[in-house]
Amino acid sequence: MAMSALVKEQIEGITPLAISLITDKKFAVVFNQAQISVFSYEQAVAVTEAQRSALSPVQQTALSMVLNLLEDKPVDFRGR
């Protein structure tokens, strides 16, 4: 549960390897869409397929935005 309270500066300190080692269910619970949106490209690439599958559609969109930085898509994170 402590991971769900991480702020941007703390998230930036997580290595891609550490990201990839988090279980898929825990990953989906501890990182909300706002936290995922501050991942670096390297952290986002390290997300495993199992982790990605466990994410909600809003979380998946946040991850996709990090992976596709050149795309300019407005996203509503309020879940509508």
Short mmCIF file of C-alpha atoms in Angstrom, two decimals:
data_model
loop_
_atom_site.label_atom_id
_atom_site.label_comp_id
_atom_site.label_asym_id
_atom_site.label_seq_id
_atom_site.Cartn_x
_atom_site.Cartn_y
_atom_site.Cartn_z
CA MET A 1 0.00 0.00 0.00
CA ALA A 2 2.92 2.35 0.56
CA MET A 3 3.64 2.23 -3.17
CA SER A 4 0.24 3.72 -3.99
CA ALA A 5 1.29 6.90 -2.17
CA LEU A 6 4.44 7.45 -4.24
CA VAL A 7 4.93 10.92 -5.70
CA LYS A 8 6.56 11.86 -9.00
CA GLU A 9 10.08 12.16 -7.61
CA GLN A 10 9.84 8.73 -6.00
CA ILE A 11 8.38 7.11 -9.12
CA GLU A 12 11.27 8.54 -11.15
CA GLY A 13 13.64 6.59 -8.88
CA ILE A 14 12.13 3.18 -9.63
CA THR A 15 14.29 1.25 -12.07
CA PRO A 16 12.75 -0.40 -15.13
CA LEU A 17 13.87 -3.77 -13.76
CA ALA A 18 12.00 -3.12 -10.51
CA ILE A 19 8.89 -2.16 -12.51
CA SER A 20 9.01 -5.45 -14.41
CA LEU A 21 9.30 -7.48 -11.19
CA ILE A 22 6.07 -6.20 -9.61
CA THR A 23 3.30 -8.78 -9.85
CA ASP A 24 0.57 -7.91 -12.32
CA LYS A 25 -2.22 -7.69 -9.75
CA LYS A 26 -0.16 -5.54 -7.39
CA PHE A 27 0.95 -3.31 -10.28
CA ALA A 28 -2.65 -2.57 -11.24
CA VAL A 29 -3.55 -1.70 -7.64
CA VAL A 30 -0.59 0.41 -6.60
CA PHE A 31 -0.19 2.60 -9.69
CA ASN A 32 -3.12 4.80 -10.65
CA GLN A 33 -3.35 6.52 -14.03
CA ALA A 34 -1.76 9.73 -12.75
CA GLN A 35 1.25 7.83 -11.41
CA ILE A 36 1.61 5.82 -14.60
CA SER A 37 1.53 9.03 -16.64
CA VAL A 38 4.78 10.18 -14.96
CA PHE A 39 6.65 6.99 -15.87
CA SER A 40 9.67 7.50 -18.06
CA TYR A 41 9.66 5.84 -21.45
CA GLU A 42 12.11 3.24 -20.11
CA GLN A 43 9.83 2.44 -17.17
CA ALA A 44 6.81 2.15 -19.46
CA VAL A 45 8.63 -0.20 -21.82
CA ALA A 46 9.49 -2.42 -18.84
CA VAL A 47 5.80 -3.02 -18.06
CA THR A 48 5.12 -6.67 -18.81
CA GLU A 49 2.21 -7.96 -20.89
CA ALA A 50 0.68 -9.51 -17.75
CA GLN A 51 0.91 -6.17 -15.94
CA ARG A 52 -0.63 -4.34 -18.90
CA SER A 53 -3.49 -6.84 -19.07
CA ALA A 54 -4.30 -6.27 -15.40
CA LEU A 55 -4.68 -2.49 -15.88
CA SER A 56 -8.01 -0.72 -16.24
CA PRO A 57 -8.71 0.98 -19.58
CA VAL A 58 -7.83 4.38 -18.06
CA GLN A 59 -4.53 3.04 -16.71
CA GLN A 60 -3.77 1.46 -20.09
CA THR A 61 -4.41 4.79 -21.80
CA ALA A 62 -1.98 6.51 -19.43
CA LEU A 63 0.66 3.90 -20.22
CA SER A 64 0.04 4.22 -23.95
CA MET A 65 0.48 7.97 -23.72
CA VAL A 66 3.93 7.51 -22.18
CA LEU A 67 4.87 4.98 -24.86
CA ASN A 68 3.56 7.18 -27.67
CA LEU A 69 4.86 10.58 -26.62
CA LEU A 70 4.53 12.04 -30.11
CA GLU A 71 0.79 11.49 -30.26
CA ASP A 72 -1.33 14.41 -29.15
CA LYS A 73 -4.54 12.90 -27.80
CA PRO A 74 -6.75 14.56 -25.21
CA VAL A 75 -7.59 12.08 -22.45
CA ASP A 76 -10.21 12.33 -19.76
CA PHE A 77 -8.88 10.54 -16.66
CA ARG A 78 -12.14 11.02 -14.80
CA GLY A 79 -13.35 7.67 -16.19
CA ARG A 80 -16.10 8.96 -18.42
#
